Coordinates of C-alpha atoms in Angstrom, one line a residue:
M1 CA -50.5 66.8 6.9
K2 CA -53.0 67.5 9.6
Q3 CA -50.2 68.2 12.1
R4 CA -48.9 71.1 9.2
Y5 CA -52.4 73.2 8.9
L6 CA -52.9 73.1 12.9
A7 CA -49.2 74.5 13.0
V8 CA -50.0 76.9 10.8
F9 CA -53.3 77.8 12.5
I10 CA -51.9 78.3 15.6
G11 CA -48.5 80.1 14.3
S12 CA -51.4 82.3 12.8
I13 CA -53.0 83.1 16.2
A14 CA -50.1 83.3 18.2
I15 CA -49.1 86.3 15.5
F16 CA -52.7 87.2 15.1
V17 CA -52.4 88.3 19.4
G18 CA -49.1 89.2 19.3
L19 CA -50.3 92.2 17.1
V20 CA -53.4 92.9 19.2
L21 CA -51.0 93.0 22.0
G22 CA -48.9 95.5 20.4
V23 CA -51.2 97.8 19.2
I24 CA -53.3 97.9 23.5
A25 CA -49.2 98.4 24.6
N26 CA -48.9 100.8 22.1
Q27 CA -52.3 102.8 23.1
R28 CA -51.6 102.6 26.3
Q29 CA -48.0 104.2 26.4
Q30 CA -49.5 107.2 24.3
T31 CA -52.6 108.0 27.1
N32 CA -49.9 107.8 29.8
T33 CA -47.4 110.1 27.6
K34 CA -50.2 112.6 27.4
V35 CA -50.3 116.2 29.5
K36 CA -52.8 115.3 32.3
P37 CA -54.3 118.9 32.7
A38 CA -53.8 120.8 35.9
T39 CA -55.9 119.3 39.4
N40 CA -54.7 122.1 41.7
S41 CA -57.8 124.6 42.2
A42 CA -55.2 127.4 42.3
V43 CA -53.6 126.4 38.5
A44 CA -56.9 125.8 37.2
T45 CA -58.7 129.7 38.6
S46 CA -55.8 131.0 37.3
S47 CA -55.6 129.7 34.2
H48 CA -59.4 130.6 33.8
T49 CA -58.7 134.0 35.2
S50 CA -56.6 134.6 32.6
A51 CA -59.0 132.9 29.9
L52 CA -61.4 135.8 30.9
S53 CA -59.2 138.6 30.9
V54 CA -58.0 137.8 26.8
N55 CA -61.9 137.1 26.4
Q56 CA -63.6 139.9 27.0
K57 CA -67.2 139.3 29.2
A58 CA -70.7 138.4 28.1
L59 CA -72.5 141.2 26.5
T60 CA -75.4 142.3 29.6
E61 CA -78.6 144.5 29.5
Q62 CA -76.8 147.4 31.2
D63 CA -74.3 147.2 28.0
V64 CA -77.1 148.0 25.7
I65 CA -79.2 150.7 28.3
G66 CA -78.2 153.8 26.7
V67 CA -77.8 156.4 23.9
W68 CA -75.8 155.8 20.7
V69 CA -74.4 158.3 17.9
N70 CA -73.1 157.5 14.7
H71 CA -70.5 159.9 14.3
H72 CA -68.9 157.5 11.2
N73 CA -71.6 158.7 8.9
K74 CA -72.4 161.9 10.0
E75 CA -74.6 162.6 7.2
I76 CA -77.4 160.9 8.7
H77 CA -77.6 162.0 11.9
Q78 CA -78.6 158.7 13.5
K79 CA -79.1 158.2 17.1
I80 CA -80.3 155.4 18.8
T81 CA -81.7 155.2 22.5
F82 CA -82.4 152.0 23.6
T83 CA -84.2 151.3 27.3
A84 CA -84.1 148.9 30.3
D85 CA -88.0 147.9 28.8
H86 CA -86.2 146.4 26.2
Q87 CA -87.3 149.1 24.1
W88 CA -86.0 151.5 21.5
Q89 CA -85.8 153.8 18.9
E90 CA -84.2 155.8 16.5
N91 CA -83.4 159.6 15.4
Q92 CA -82.3 159.6 11.4
H93 CA -82.1 162.4 9.0
H94 CA -83.3 165.2 11.6
V95 CA -86.9 162.7 12.4
A96 CA -87.4 162.3 15.8
N97 CA -89.0 158.2 16.2
I98 CA -87.8 157.4 12.6
Y99 CA -87.6 153.6 13.3
S100 CA -88.7 151.9 17.1
G101 CA -88.9 148.2 17.9
T102 CA -88.0 146.1 20.7
W103 CA -84.2 144.5 21.3
K104 CA -82.9 141.7 22.8
L105 CA -79.7 139.6 23.9
V106 CA -78.9 136.8 21.2
G107 CA -75.2 136.4 21.3
H108 CA -72.0 136.7 23.4
H109 CA -71.8 140.3 21.9
E110 CA -74.8 140.8 20.0
I111 CA -78.7 142.0 20.4
S112 CA -81.1 141.5 17.7
L113 CA -83.6 144.7 16.4
A114 CA -87.3 143.6 16.6
P115 CA -89.3 144.3 13.8
Y116 CA -86.7 144.2 11.2
G117 CA -84.2 141.6 12.3
E118 CA -81.0 143.9 12.4
I119 CA -78.3 142.1 14.1
I120 CA -75.8 144.3 16.3
R121 CA -72.7 143.5 17.4
L122 CA -71.1 145.3 20.2
S123 CA -68.0 145.3 20.9
G124 CA -64.1 147.5 22.5
K125 CA -63.2 148.6 25.6
G126 CA -67.0 148.3 28.1
F127 CA -69.1 147.6 24.6
K128 CA -68.9 151.1 23.4
T129 CA -68.3 150.9 19.8
M130 CA -71.7 148.9 18.1
N131 CA -71.7 148.0 14.5
V132 CA -75.0 147.5 12.5
L133 CA -74.4 144.6 11.0
N134 CA -76.6 144.6 8.1
Y135 CA -75.7 148.1 6.9
H136 CA -72.4 148.4 8.6
H137 CA -73.1 151.6 10.4
I138 CA -71.0 152.2 13.5
L139 CA -71.9 153.7 16.7
T140 CA -70.3 155.1 19.8
K141 CA -71.9 154.8 23.2
Q142 CA -72.9 158.3 24.8
S143 CA -74.6 157.5 27.6
D144 CA -76.3 154.9 29.8

């Protein structure tokens, strides 16, 4: 009887070890068949360059600085001026400097206007389109 239990125990261990080895072999095979990234620097550079051409460059302060005019909603006569010292002022309804404050880059394509907490997203070729997200006002850059 002891020999029978011993045989069952050894058989169970053998099956368990076989299963573990099978799982390890399967994992190793899956790892070996995965496509490995290119290590050639020329290939890596060209794929990085093509990714940059698809994605627009990061927004810079120079992209923001200038005069922006709302041509989409002409009734409000909206014009926002952004300066290099991170100040902004807005003319609206024929009133000069109706709103003003400071601005800062807050994202890859966004700026924030203090003290109002407005978020503006710049887009388009050369970041020439501005969308005031809080109010969906769209402005176009007039000058630098």
